[in-house]
Amino acid sequence: MDSEQLREYAHQMVDFIADYYKNIENHPVLSQVQPGYLRELLPETAPIHPEALEDVLSDVQSKIFPGVTHWQSPNFFAYYPSNSSIAGFLGEMLSAGINMVGFSWITSPAATELEMIVLDWLAKALNLPDDFLSTGLGGGVIQGTASEAVLVVLLAARDKVLRSIGKDALGKLVVYSSDQTHSALQKACQIAGIHPENCRVLKTDSCDDYALSPKALSEAITHDLSVGLVPFFLCATVGTTSSTAVDPLLALAKIAKDNGIWLHVDAAYAGSSCICPEFRHYLDGVEEADSFNMNAHKWFLTNFDCSALWVKDRSALILSLSTNPEFLKNKASERNLVVDYKDWQIPLGRRFRSLKLWMVLRLYGLENLQAYIRNHIKLAGLFEELVNQDSRFEIVAPRKFSLVCFRLLHQQDDDSANKVNHDLLDAVNATGRIYISHTVLSNKYTLRFAVGAPLTEEKHVVDAWKILQDEASTLLRSL
Ligand code: PLP
């Protein structure tokens, strides 16, 4: 590693990335390439001799960028956002520069200690109960994704119950969620060996705004108990992926507590908004949860990946996930003086991810982060208003955060209405000018417009609506 060469190359790279952001709107938001496009453009084997950085960057422009979907474009309104920011970027850069592997405290004490401190800061900003702080029996840990977060707590909950009723009861364990819960839970159940027939996916509907019904949960638990099964895990969601539904945590938590069920709250997207006092009520009831997760890499200006998970009982995680091979033994761990995050996650190795979250919190401050979230919610409100003003469209689910679920009305049968909306989505995305995604709610093909890219301003939302209206007019004329 030659420091002077690093300086020179890194400056060039920063210039390249800064220009990328400056010109980001010139690229089609959704990549328009065909599968396999890149193989035709790149050589079959790696170069024997070194090549110049300029040549590589020129290939990035001409060959890689066409195959990139530009998540940071101000015209990206699909899925949920995945924010980058200057602070997040600098934190990533520093982490890459230090490039340590912080699986145990001893391998880089600052990495573990900063992670504990920063997650305590964030827990306080979210007004989480003290039980989630590292100063008690719980604590926070950065996972790569919400999927990893739900997997590790499911394993902890599974092993906790099996320790008390015996390993042979695995086939009797039951997991509860709603039909709006993210598929990450299903994957976690597959990995954790939960019998597929014991995964209760409770139906939601538009009358409850697609939130999990406490009554349906109670009934399912009562039935399962009556046939000798063992309810042990409930995943509630604050801000579901399809429509931002919020499950009623208070009521669900009471049922979970009464039945000794581990309650995990997945607030992967909407959790960020709860740093604003006016949205914090969506988390009421989290006091009774066993674990809570939000993705700082979604809507909190922290570059991917950074999924914050808090647990009340860290020993449950550690009992499930710890190993203690000879080659990792050290005095600090042996004396139980430190946290070794390798025992809170699936992999051994881990990056210094807290640096970027620390940078985001310090360089922006909670005040600016709140303003950032509020602005997106305001822009989503504006989009919703525009939809409401056009009688050809309808809003499909109530808006709580920065996602608007809507569709084009069509007088024919359900199938043709769904097809029209499917065609509208394709037409809009084929323009390359904006990117939106879809879901299905109550059998209705629904368009999702999620505001959340850091560069999005009012003009982008207004222009996006105009594109949608124009494409809808063209489509309707062609029918
Ligand atoms: N949970 C919810 C509510 C989500 O919206 C998502 C993704 O959008 C996930 C979980 C999965 O997130 P990840 O990609 O971090 O696993």
CSV table of C-alpha atoms and ligand atoms in Angstrom, one decimal:
chain,number,residue,atom,x,y,z
A,1,MET,CA,0.0,0.0,0.0
A,2,ASP,CA,1.7,3.1,-1.2
A,3,SER,CA,0.2,6.1,0.6
A,4,GLU,CA,1.0,8.6,-2.2
A,5,GLN,CA,-0.6,6.3,-4.9
A,6,LEU,CA,-3.6,5.9,-2.6
A,7,ARG,CA,-3.9,9.7,-2.3
A,8,GLU,CA,-3.7,10.2,-6.1
A,9,TYR,CA,-6.1,7.3,-7.0
A,10,ALA,CA,-8.6,8.1,-4.2
A,11,HIS,CA,-8.8,11.7,-5.3
A,12,GLN,CA,-9.5,10.6,-8.8
A,13,MET,CA,-12.2,8.2,-7.5
A,14,VAL,CA,-13.8,10.9,-5.4
A,15,ASP,CA,-13.9,13.2,-8.4
A,16,PHE,CA,-15.5,10.4,-10.4
A,17,ILE,CA,-18.1,9.7,-7.8
A,18,ALA,CA,-18.9,13.4,-7.3
A,19,ASP,CA,-19.4,13.7,-11.0
A,20,TYR,CA,-21.6,10.7,-10.9
A,21,TYR,CA,-23.9,12.4,-8.4
A,22,LYS,CA,-23.8,15.6,-10.3
A,23,ASN,CA,-25.0,13.9,-13.5
A,24,ILE,CA,-27.1,11.2,-12.0
A,25,GLU,CA,-30.3,12.4,-13.6
A,26,ASN,CA,-28.8,11.8,-17.0
A,27,HIS,CA,-28.9,8.0,-16.6
A,28,PRO,CA,-32.1,6.0,-17.0
A,29,VAL,CA,-33.2,5.4,-13.4
A,30,LEU,CA,-34.0,1.7,-14.0
A,31,SER,CA,-31.3,0.0,-16.0
A,32,GLN,CA,-32.6,-0.9,-19.5
A,33,VAL,CA,-30.1,-3.6,-20.3
A,34,GLN,CA,-30.9,-7.2,-21.2
A,35,PRO,CA,-29.8,-10.2,-19.2
A,36,GLY,CA,-26.2,-11.2,-20.0
A,37,TYR,CA,-25.4,-7.8,-21.5
A,38,LEU,CA,-22.0,-7.5,-19.7
A,39,ARG,CA,-20.4,-10.7,-20.8
A,40,GLU,CA,-20.4,-9.4,-24.3
A,41,LEU,CA,-18.6,-6.3,-23.2
A,42,LEU,CA,-15.8,-7.7,-21.0
A,43,PRO,CA,-12.9,-10.0,-21.7
A,44,GLU,CA,-13.2,-13.7,-20.8
A,45,THR,CA,-10.2,-13.7,-18.5
A,46,ALA,CA,-8.6,-11.3,-16.0
A,47,PRO,CA,-5.7,-9.2,-17.3
A,48,ILE,CA,-2.2,-10.5,-16.9
A,49,HIS,CA,-0.7,-7.0,-16.7
A,50,PRO,CA,-1.9,-4.1,-14.6
A,51,GLU,CA,-4.2,-1.6,-16.3
A,52,ALA,CA,-4.6,2.2,-15.8
A,53,LEU,CA,-7.3,3.5,-13.4
A,54,GLU,CA,-8.5,5.9,-16.2
A,55,ASP,CA,-9.2,2.9,-18.4
A,56,VAL,CA,-11.2,1.1,-15.7
A,57,LEU,CA,-13.2,4.2,-14.9
A,58,SER,CA,-13.9,4.7,-18.6
A,59,ASP,CA,-15.3,1.1,-18.6
A,60,VAL,CA,-17.4,2.0,-15.6
A,61,GLN,CA,-18.9,4.9,-17.6
A,62,SER,CA,-19.5,3.0,-20.8
A,63,LYS,CA,-20.1,-0.6,-19.6
A,64,ILE,CA,-21.1,-0.7,-16.0
A,65,PHE,CA,-23.3,2.3,-15.6
A,66,PRO,CA,-25.8,1.2,-18.3
A,67,GLY,CA,-26.3,-1.9,-16.1
A,68,VAL,CA,-26.8,0.1,-12.9
A,69,THR,CA,-30.2,1.0,-11.5
A,70,HIS,CA,-29.6,4.3,-9.9
A,71,TRP,CA,-31.0,4.0,-6.3
A,72,GLN,CA,-29.6,7.4,-5.4
A,73,SER,CA,-31.3,9.2,-8.3
A,74,PRO,CA,-33.9,11.8,-7.2
A,75,ASN,CA,-36.3,10.0,-9.5
A,76,PHE,CA,-36.0,6.6,-7.7
A,77,PHE,CA,-39.4,5.9,-6.1
A,78,ALA,CA,-39.3,2.1,-6.1
A,79,TYR,CA,-39.3,-0.4,-3.2
A,80,TYR,CA,-38.0,1.4,-0.1
A,81,PRO,CA,-35.1,3.9,-0.4
A,82,SER,CA,-31.5,2.9,0.4
A,83,ASN,CA,-29.9,6.2,1.4
A,84,SER,CA,-26.4,7.3,0.9
A,85,SER,CA,-25.1,10.6,2.2
A,86,ILE,CA,-21.8,12.4,2.4
A,87,ALA,CA,-21.4,11.4,6.1
A,88,GLY,CA,-22.4,7.8,5.3
A,89,PHE,CA,-20.0,7.8,2.4
A,90,LEU,CA,-17.1,9.2,4.5
A,91,GLY,CA,-17.8,6.6,7.2
A,92,GLU,CA,-17.6,3.8,4.6
A,93,MET,CA,-14.4,5.3,3.2
A,94,LEU,CA,-12.8,5.4,6.6
A,95,SER,CA,-14.0,1.9,7.4
A,96,ALA,CA,-12.5,0.7,4.1
A,97,GLY,CA,-9.3,2.6,5.0
A,98,ILE,CA,-8.9,1.0,8.4
A,99,ASN,CA,-10.2,-2.3,7.1
A,100,MET,CA,-10.2,-4.3,10.3
A,101,VAL,CA,-12.2,-7.4,11.1
A,102,GLY,CA,-13.8,-6.8,14.5
A,103,PHE,CA,-15.3,-10.1,15.5
A,104,SER,CA,-14.0,-10.0,19.1
A,105,TRP,CA,-13.4,-6.9,21.2
A,106,ILE,CA,-9.6,-7.7,21.2
A,107,THR,CA,-9.5,-7.6,17.4
A,108,SER,CA,-10.2,-3.8,17.5
A,109,PRO,CA,-11.7,-2.6,20.7
A,110,ALA,CA,-12.9,0.7,19.2
A,111,ALA,CA,-15.1,-1.1,16.7
A,112,THR,CA,-17.0,-3.0,19.4
A,113,GLU,CA,-17.2,-0.1,21.8
A,114,LEU,CA,-18.2,2.5,19.2
A,115,GLU,CA,-21.0,0.1,18.0
A,116,MET,CA,-22.3,-0.2,21.5
A,117,ILE,CA,-22.2,3.5,22.1
A,118,VAL,CA,-23.8,4.5,18.8
A,119,LEU,CA,-26.6,2.0,19.1
A,120,ASP,CA,-27.3,3.3,22.6
A,121,TRP,CA,-27.4,6.8,21.1
A,122,LEU,CA,-29.8,5.7,18.4
A,123,ALA,CA,-32.0,3.7,20.9
A,124,LYS,CA,-32.3,6.9,23.0
A,125,ALA,CA,-33.1,8.9,19.9
A,126,LEU,CA,-35.9,6.4,19.2
A,127,ASN,CA,-37.0,6.6,22.8
A,128,LEU,CA,-36.6,2.8,23.1
A,129,PRO,CA,-36.9,1.4,26.7
A,130,ASP,CA,-33.7,1.3,28.8
A,131,ASP,CA,-33.8,-2.5,28.6
A,132,PHE,CA,-32.5,-2.3,25.1
A,133,LEU,CA,-29.4,-0.3,26.1
A,134,SER,CA,-26.0,-2.0,26.5
A,135,THR,CA,-25.8,-0.7,30.1
A,136,GLY,CA,-28.3,-3.3,31.2
A,137,LEU,CA,-28.9,-6.9,30.1
A,138,GLY,CA,-29.7,-6.1,26.5
A,139,GLY,CA,-28.0,-4.1,23.8
A,140,GLY,CA,-27.7,-3.2,20.2
A,141,VAL,CA,-25.8,-4.8,17.3
A,142,ILE,CA,-25.4,-3.9,13.7
A,143,GLN,CA,-26.4,-6.6,11.4
A,144,GLY,CA,-26.1,-6.5,7.6
A,145,THR,CA,-29.8,-6.7,6.9
A,146,ALA,CA,-33.2,-6.9,8.6
A,147,SER,CA,-33.3,-10.5,7.3
A,148,GLU,CA,-30.2,-11.4,9.4
A,149,ALA,CA,-31.8,-9.5,12.3
A,150,VAL,CA,-35.0,-11.6,12.3
A,151,LEU,CA,-33.0,-14.8,11.8
A,152,VAL,CA,-30.7,-14.3,14.8
A,153,VAL,CA,-33.6,-13.4,17.1
A,154,LEU,CA,-35.6,-16.3,15.9
A,155,LEU,CA,-32.7,-18.7,16.7
A,156,ALA,CA,-32.3,-17.1,20.1
A,157,ALA,CA,-36.1,-17.5,20.8
A,158,ARG,CA,-36.1,-21.0,19.5
A,159,ASP,CA,-33.2,-22.2,21.6
A,160,LYS,CA,-34.6,-20.4,24.7
A,161,VAL,CA,-37.8,-22.3,24.5
A,162,LEU,CA,-36.1,-25.6,23.6
A,163,ARG,CA,-33.8,-25.2,26.6
A,164,SER,CA,-36.9,-25.3,28.8
A,165,ILE,CA,-39.1,-27.9,27.1
A,166,GLY,CA,-36.5,-30.1,25.4
A,167,LYS,CA,-34.9,-30.3,21.9
A,168,ASP,CA,-37.4,-32.9,20.7
A,169,ALA,CA,-40.1,-30.2,20.7
A,170,LEU,CA,-38.7,-28.4,17.7
A,171,GLY,CA,-41.5,-29.8,15.5
A,172,LYS,CA,-44.1,-28.3,17.8
A,173,LEU,CA,-42.9,-24.7,17.8
A,174,VAL,CA,-45.2,-22.2,16.1
A,175,VAL,CA,-44.3,-18.8,14.6
A,176,TYR,CA,-46.9,-16.0,14.0
A,177,SER,CA,-46.9,-13.2,11.5
A,178,SER,CA,-49.3,-11.6,9.1
A,179,ASP,CA,-49.6,-12.0,5.4
A,180,GLN,CA,-47.9,-8.5,5.1
A,181,THR,CA,-44.8,-9.6,7.1
A,182,HIS,CA,-41.7,-9.5,5.0
A,183,SER,CA,-40.6,-12.7,3.4
A,184,ALA,CA,-37.4,-12.5,5.5
A,185,LEU,CA,-39.3,-14.2,8.3
A,186,GLN,CA,-40.2,-17.1,6.1
A,187,LYS,CA,-36.6,-17.5,5.1
A,188,ALA,CA,-35.5,-17.4,8.8
A,189,CYS,CA,-38.1,-20.1,9.6
A,190,GLN,CA,-36.7,-22.3,6.8
A,191,ILE,CA,-33.2,-21.9,8.2
A,192,ALA,CA,-34.2,-22.3,11.8
A,193,GLY,CA,-36.0,-25.6,11.0
A,194,ILE,CA,-39.5,-24.5,11.9
A,195,HIS,CA,-42.0,-26.9,10.4
A,196,PRO,CA,-43.6,-25.1,7.4
A,197,GLU,CA,-47.0,-26.1,8.7
A,198,ASN,CA,-46.3,-24.3,12.0
A,199,CYS,CA,-45.8,-20.9,10.4
A,200,ARG,CA,-49.1,-19.1,10.9
A,201,VAL,CA,-49.5,-16.3,8.3
A,202,LEU,CA,-52.6,-14.5,9.6
A,203,LYS,CA,-54.7,-12.8,7.0
A,204,THR,CA,-55.1,-9.1,7.0
A,205,ASP,CA,-57.5,-6.9,5.0
A,206,SER,CA,-58.3,-3.4,4.0
A,207,CYS,CA,-60.8,-2.9,6.9
A,208,ASP,CA,-57.8,-3.1,9.3
A,209,ASP,CA,-55.5,-1.2,6.9
A,210,TYR,CA,-53.6,-4.4,6.5
A,211,ALA,CA,-52.5,-4.6,10.1
A,212,LEU,CA,-52.3,-7.8,12.1
A,213,SER,CA,-55.5,-8.4,14.1
A,214,PRO,CA,-55.0,-9.2,17.8
A,215,LYS,CA,-58.2,-11.2,17.7
A,216,ALA,CA,-56.9,-13.4,14.9
A,217,LEU,CA,-53.6,-13.9,16.8
A,218,SER,CA,-55.4,-14.9,20.0
A,219,GLU,CA,-57.6,-17.3,18.2
A,220,ALA,CA,-54.7,-18.9,16.4
A,221,ILE,CA,-52.7,-19.3,19.6
A,222,THR,CA,-55.7,-20.8,21.5
A,223,HIS,CA,-56.2,-23.3,18.7
A,224,ASP,CA,-52.5,-24.2,18.6
A,225,LEU,CA,-52.3,-24.7,22.3
A,226,SER,CA,-55.4,-26.9,22.2
A,227,VAL,CA,-53.7,-29.3,19.8
A,228,GLY,CA,-50.5,-29.4,21.8
A,229,LEU,CA,-48.3,-27.0,19.8
A,230,VAL,CA,-46.0,-24.5,21.4
A,231,PRO,CA,-46.4,-20.8,20.3
A,232,PHE,CA,-43.0,-19.1,20.7
A,233,PHE,CA,-42.4,-16.3,18.2
A,234,LEU,CA,-44.4,-13.4,16.9
A,235,CYS,CA,-43.0,-10.9,14.3
A,236,ALA,CA,-44.9,-7.6,14.3
A,237,THR,CA,-44.2,-4.9,11.7
A,238,VAL,CA,-44.2,-1.2,12.0
A,239,GLY,CA,-44.4,-0.1,8.3
A,240,THR,CA,-45.0,-3.2,6.2
A,241,THR,CA,-43.3,-3.5,2.9
A,242,SER,CA,-46.4,-3.4,0.7
A,243,SER,CA,-48.3,-0.6,2.3
A,244,THR,CA,-46.6,0.7,5.5
A,245,ALA,CA,-49.3,-0.9,7.7
A,246,VAL,CA,-48.5,-0.7,11.4
A,247,ASP,CA,-49.4,-3.7,13.5
A,248,PRO,CA,-51.0,-2.7,16.9
A,249,LEU,CA,-48.0,-3.4,19.1
A,250,LEU,CA,-49.6,-2.7,22.4
A,251,ALA,CA,-52.4,-5.3,22.0
A,252,LEU,CA,-50.1,-7.8,20.3
A,253,ALA,CA,-47.4,-7.4,23.0
A,254,LYS,CA,-50.0,-8.2,25.7
A,255,ILE,CA,-51.0,-11.4,24.0
A,256,ALA,CA,-47.3,-12.3,23.4
A,257,LYS,CA,-46.5,-11.7,27.0
A,258,ASP,CA,-49.5,-13.7,28.3
A,259,ASN,CA,-48.3,-16.7,26.3
A,260,GLY,CA,-44.6,-16.4,26.8
A,261,ILE,CA,-44.0,-15.6,23.1
A,262,TRP,CA,-40.9,-13.7,21.9
A,263,LEU,CA,-42.1,-10.5,20.2
A,264,HIS,CA,-39.9,-9.1,17.5
A,265,VAL,CA,-40.7,-5.8,16.0
A,266,ASP,CA,-39.6,-5.2,12.4
A,267,ALA,CA,-39.5,-1.5,11.6
A,268,ALA,CA,-36.9,-1.9,8.9
A,269,TYR,CA,-38.2,1.1,6.9
A,270,ALA,CA,-40.5,3.1,9.1
A,271,GLY,CA,-38.3,2.9,12.3
A,272,SER,CA,-36.3,5.9,11.1
A,273,SER,CA,-39.3,8.2,11.2
A,274,CYS,CA,-39.8,7.4,14.9
A,275,ILE,CA,-36.9,9.8,15.8
A,276,CYS,CA,-39.6,12.5,15.2
A,277,PRO,CA,-41.8,12.9,18.3
A,278,GLU,CA,-44.9,13.1,16.1
A,279,PHE,CA,-44.3,9.6,14.6
A,280,ARG,CA,-43.0,7.9,17.8
A,281,HIS,CA,-46.5,6.8,18.7
A,282,TYR,CA,-46.2,4.1,16.0
A,283,LEU,CA,-43.7,2.3,18.3
A,284,ASP,CA,-45.9,2.4,21.4
A,285,GLY,CA,-45.8,-1.1,22.8
A,286,VAL,CA,-42.2,-1.7,21.8
A,287,GLU,CA,-41.5,-1.5,25.6
A,288,GLU,CA,-42.9,-5.0,25.8
A,289,ALA,CA,-41.0,-6.4,22.8
A,290,ASP,CA,-38.0,-8.7,23.1
A,291,SER,CA,-36.2,-7.4,20.0
A,292,PHE,CA,-36.5,-4.4,17.7
A,293,ASN,CA,-34.9,-3.7,14.3
A,294,MET,CA,-34.6,-0.8,12.0
A,295,ASN,CA,-32.5,-0.4,8.8
A,296,ALA,CA,-30.3,2.7,9.1
A,297,HIS,CA,-29.4,1.9,5.5
A,298,LYS,CA,-32.9,2.5,4.3
A,299,TRP,CA,-34.1,5.9,5.4
A,300,PHE,CA,-31.4,7.2,7.8
A,301,LEU,CA,-28.7,8.5,5.4
A,302,THR,CA,-26.4,5.6,6.3
A,303,ASN,CA,-24.9,3.8,3.3
A,304,PHE,CA,-25.8,0.2,2.8
A,305,ASP,CA,-25.4,-2.0,4.9
A,306,CYS,CA,-26.4,-1.0,8.4
A,307,SER,CA,-29.3,-2.8,10.1
A,308,ALA,CA,-29.7,-1.9,13.8
A,309,LEU,CA,-31.0,-4.6,16.0
A,310,TRP,CA,-31.7,-4.3,19.8
A,311,VAL,CA,-32.4,-7.1,22.2
A,312,LYS,CA,-33.5,-7.0,25.8
A,313,ASP,CA,-31.7,-10.2,26.7
A,314,ARG,CA,-28.4,-10.4,25.0
A,315,SER,CA,-27.6,-13.7,26.7
A,316,ALA,CA,-30.3,-15.4,24.7
A,317,LEU,CA,-28.5,-14.4,21.5
A,318,ILE,CA,-25.1,-15.4,22.8
A,319,LEU,CA,-26.3,-18.8,24.0
A,320,SER,CA,-27.5,-19.5,20.5
A,321,LEU,CA,-24.7,-18.1,18.5
A,322,SER,CA,-21.5,-18.3,20.4
A,323,THR,CA,-18.5,-20.5,19.7
A,324,ASN,CA,-15.2,-20.5,21.5
A,325,PRO,CA,-12.4,-22.0,19.4
A,326,GLU,CA,-8.9,-22.1,20.8
A,327,PHE,CA,-7.5,-19.8,18.1
A,328,LEU,CA,-9.9,-17.0,19.2
A,329,LYS,CA,-9.3,-17.2,23.0
A,330,ASN,CA,-8.1,-14.1,24.7
A,331,LYS,CA,-8.0,-12.7,28.2
A,332,ALA,CA,-10.6,-10.0,27.8
A,333,SER,CA,-13.2,-12.5,26.4
A,334,GLU,CA,-12.3,-15.1,29.0
A,335,ARG,CA,-12.7,-12.7,31.9
A,336,ASN,CA,-16.1,-11.8,30.5
A,337,LEU,CA,-15.1,-8.1,30.5
A,338,VAL,CA,-16.2,-7.4,27.0
A,339,VAL,CA,-18.8,-7.8,24.2
A,340,ASP,CA,-17.7,-10.1,21.4
A,341,TYR,CA,-20.1,-9.3,18.6
A,342,LYS,CA,-19.2,-12.6,16.8
A,343,ASP,CA,-21.6,-14.2,19.2
A,344,TRP,CA,-24.5,-11.9,18.2
A,345,GLN,CA,-24.5,-12.7,14.5
A,346,ILE,CA,-24.1,-15.5,11.9
A,347,PRO,CA,-20.7,-14.8,10.4
A,348,LEU,CA,-17.5,-14.5,12.3
A,349,GLY,CA,-15.9,-11.5,10.5
A,350,ARG,CA,-17.5,-8.1,10.7
A,351,ARG,CA,-16.8,-4.6,9.3
A,352,PHE,CA,-16.5,-1.3,11.2
A,353,ARG,CA,-20.0,-0.3,10.3
A,354,SER,CA,-20.7,1.8,13.3
A,355,LEU,CA,-18.3,4.4,11.9
A,356,LYS,CA,-20.7,5.5,9.2
A,357,LEU,CA,-23.7,5.6,11.6
A,358,TRP,CA,-21.6,7.7,14.0
A,359,MET,CA,-20.6,10.0,11.2
A,360,VAL,CA,-24.2,10.4,10.2
A,361,LEU,CA,-25.4,11.2,13.7
A,362,ARG,CA,-22.5,13.6,14.3
A,363,LEU,CA,-22.3,15.4,11.0
A,364,TYR,CA,-26.1,15.9,10.6
A,365,GLY,CA,-27.4,15.8,14.2
A,366,LEU,CA,-30.9,14.6,15.1
A,367,GLU,CA,-32.4,17.9,14.2
A,368,ASN,CA,-31.4,17.6,10.6
A,369,LEU,CA,-32.3,13.9,10.4
A,370,GLN,CA,-35.8,14.7,11.7
A,371,ALA,CA,-36.1,17.5,9.1
A,372,TYR,CA,-35.0,15.1,6.4
A,373,ILE,CA,-37.6,12.5,7.3
A,374,ARG,CA,-40.3,15.2,7.6
A,375,ASN,CA,-39.5,16.5,4.2
A,376,HIS,CA,-40.0,13.1,2.5
A,377,ILE,CA,-43.2,12.6,4.3
A,378,LYS,CA,-44.4,16.0,3.2
A,379,LEU,CA,-43.4,15.2,-0.4
A,380,ALA,CA,-45.3,11.9,-0.2
A,381,GLY,CA,-48.3,13.9,1.0
A,382,LEU,CA,-48.0,16.2,-2.0
A,383,PHE,CA,-48.0,13.2,-4.3
A,384,GLU,CA,-51.0,11.8,-2.6
A,385,GLU,CA,-52.8,15.1,-3.1
A,386,LEU,CA,-52.0,15.0,-6.8
A,387,VAL,CA,-53.4,11.5,-7.1
A,388,ASN,CA,-56.5,12.5,-5.3
A,389,GLN,CA,-57.1,15.4,-7.7
A,390,ASP,CA,-57.2,13.0,-10.7
A,391,SER,CA,-60.4,11.1,-10.7
A,392,ARG,CA,-58.9,8.4,-13.0
A,393,PHE,CA,-56.8,7.2,-10.0
A,394,GLU,CA,-57.5,5.9,-6.5
A,395,ILE,CA,-55.5,5.6,-3.3
A,396,VAL,CA,-55.4,2.0,-2.3
A,397,ALA,CA,-54.1,2.1,1.3
A,398,PRO,CA,-53.9,4.9,3.8
A,399,ARG,CA,-50.5,6.7,3.8
A,400,LYS,CA,-48.6,6.9,7.1
A,401,PHE,CA,-45.1,7.6,6.1
A,402,SER,CA,-43.5,8.4,2.7
A,403,LEU,CA,-45.1,5.6,0.6
A,404,VAL,CA,-48.2,6.2,-1.5
A,405,CYS,CA,-50.1,3.1,-2.7
A,406,PHE,CA,-52.3,4.0,-5.7
A,407,ARG,CA,-53.7,2.6,-8.9
A,408,LEU,CA,-55.4,3.6,-12.1
A,409,LEU,CA,-59.2,2.9,-12.0
A,410,HIS,CA,-60.6,0.8,-14.8
A,411,GLN,CA,-64.2,0.0,-15.2
A,412,GLN,CA,-63.7,-3.6,-16.5
A,413,ASP,CA,-63.3,-6.7,-14.4
A,414,ASP,CA,-60.5,-7.1,-11.8
A,415,ASP,CA,-58.2,-8.9,-14.1
A,416,SER,CA,-58.2,-6.2,-16.8
A,417,ALA,CA,-57.9,-3.5,-14.1
A,418,ASN,CA,-54.8,-5.3,-12.8
A,419,LYS,CA,-53.4,-5.6,-16.3
A,420,VAL,CA,-53.9,-1.9,-17.0
A,421,ASN,CA,-51.9,-1.1,-13.9
A,422,HIS,CA,-49.2,-3.6,-14.7
A,423,ASP,CA,-48.9,-2.1,-18.2
A,424,LEU,CA,-48.8,1.4,-16.7
A,425,LEU,CA,-45.9,0.4,-14.4
A,426,ASP,CA,-44.0,-1.1,-17.3
A,427,ALA,CA,-44.6,1.9,-19.5
A,428,VAL,CA,-43.6,4.4,-16.8
A,429,ASN,CA,-40.4,2.5,-16.0
A,430,ALA,CA,-39.5,2.0,-19.6
A,431,THR,CA,-39.2,5.8,-20.0
A,432,GLY,CA,-36.1,5.6,-17.7
A,433,ARG,CA,-37.2,8.9,-16.2
A,434,ILE,CA,-38.6,7.5,-13.0
A,435,TYR,CA,-38.7,4.1,-11.3
A,436,ILE,CA,-41.6,2.9,-9.2
A,437,SER,CA,-42.5,-0.6,-8.1
A,438,HIS,CA,-45.7,-2.5,-7.3
A,439,THR,CA,-47.5,-4.8,-4.8
A,440,VAL,CA,-50.8,-6.6,-4.6
A,441,LEU,CA,-53.3,-5.6,-1.9
A,442,SER,CA,-56.6,-7.4,-1.7
A,443,ASN,CA,-56.0,-8.9,-5.1
A,444,LYS,CA,-55.5,-5.4,-6.6
A,445,TYR,CA,-52.4,-4.8,-8.5
A,446,THR,CA,-51.1,-1.6,-6.8
A,447,LEU,CA,-48.5,0.9,-7.7
A,448,ARG,CA,-46.1,2.0,-5.0
A,449,PHE,CA,-44.5,5.5,-5.0
A,450,ALA,CA,-41.9,5.7,-2.2
A,451,VAL,CA,-40.3,9.0,-1.6
A,452,GLY,CA,-36.9,8.7,0.2
A,453,ALA,CA,-34.0,9.3,-2.1
A,454,PRO,CA,-31.7,12.0,-0.6
A,455,LEU,CA,-31.7,14.2,-3.7
A,456,THR,CA,-35.5,14.1,-4.3
A,457,GLU,CA,-37.1,17.6,-4.3
A,458,GLU,CA,-40.6,18.8,-4.9
A,459,LYS,CA,-40.0,19.3,-8.6
A,460,HIS,CA,-39.1,15.6,-9.0
A,461,VAL,CA,-42.3,14.5,-7.4
A,462,VAL,CA,-44.4,16.8,-9.5
A,463,ASP,CA,-42.5,15.7,-12.7
A,464,ALA,CA,-43.0,12.0,-11.7
A,465,TRP,CA,-46.7,12.6,-11.4
A,466,LYS,CA,-46.8,14.2,-14.8
A,467,ILE,CA,-45.0,11.2,-16.4
A,468,LEU,CA,-47.5,8.9,-14.7
A,469,GLN,CA,-50.5,10.9,-15.9
A,470,ASP,CA,-49.1,11.1,-19.5
A,471,GLU,CA,-48.4,7.4,-19.7
A,472,ALA,CA,-51.9,6.7,-18.2
A,473,SER,CA,-53.5,8.9,-20.9
A,474,THR,CA,-51.6,7.1,-23.7
A,475,LEU,CA,-52.5,3.7,-22.2
A,476,LEU,CA,-56.2,4.5,-21.8
A,477,ARG,CA,-56.4,5.9,-25.3
A,478,SER,CA,-54.9,2.6,-26.7
A,479,LEU,CA,-57.6,0.4,-25.0
B,1,PLP,N1,-38.7,-5.9,6.7
B,1,PLP,C1,-39.3,-4.9,6.1
B,1,PLP,C2,-40.5,-4.3,6.7
B,1,PLP,C3,-38.9,-4.4,4.8
B,1,PLP,O1,-39.5,-3.5,4.2
B,1,PLP,C4,-37.7,-5.1,4.3
B,1,PLP,C5,-37.2,-4.6,3.0
B,1,PLP,O2,-37.7,-3.7,2.4
B,1,PLP,C6,-37.1,-6.1,5.0
B,1,PLP,C7,-37.6,-6.5,6.2
B,1,PLP,C8,-35.9,-6.8,4.5
B,1,PLP,O3,-34.8,-5.9,4.5
B,1,PLP,P1,-33.3,-6.4,4.3
B,1,PLP,O4,-33.0,-6.3,2.9
B,1,PLP,O5,-32.5,-5.5,5.2
B,1,PLP,O6,-33.2,-7.8,4.8
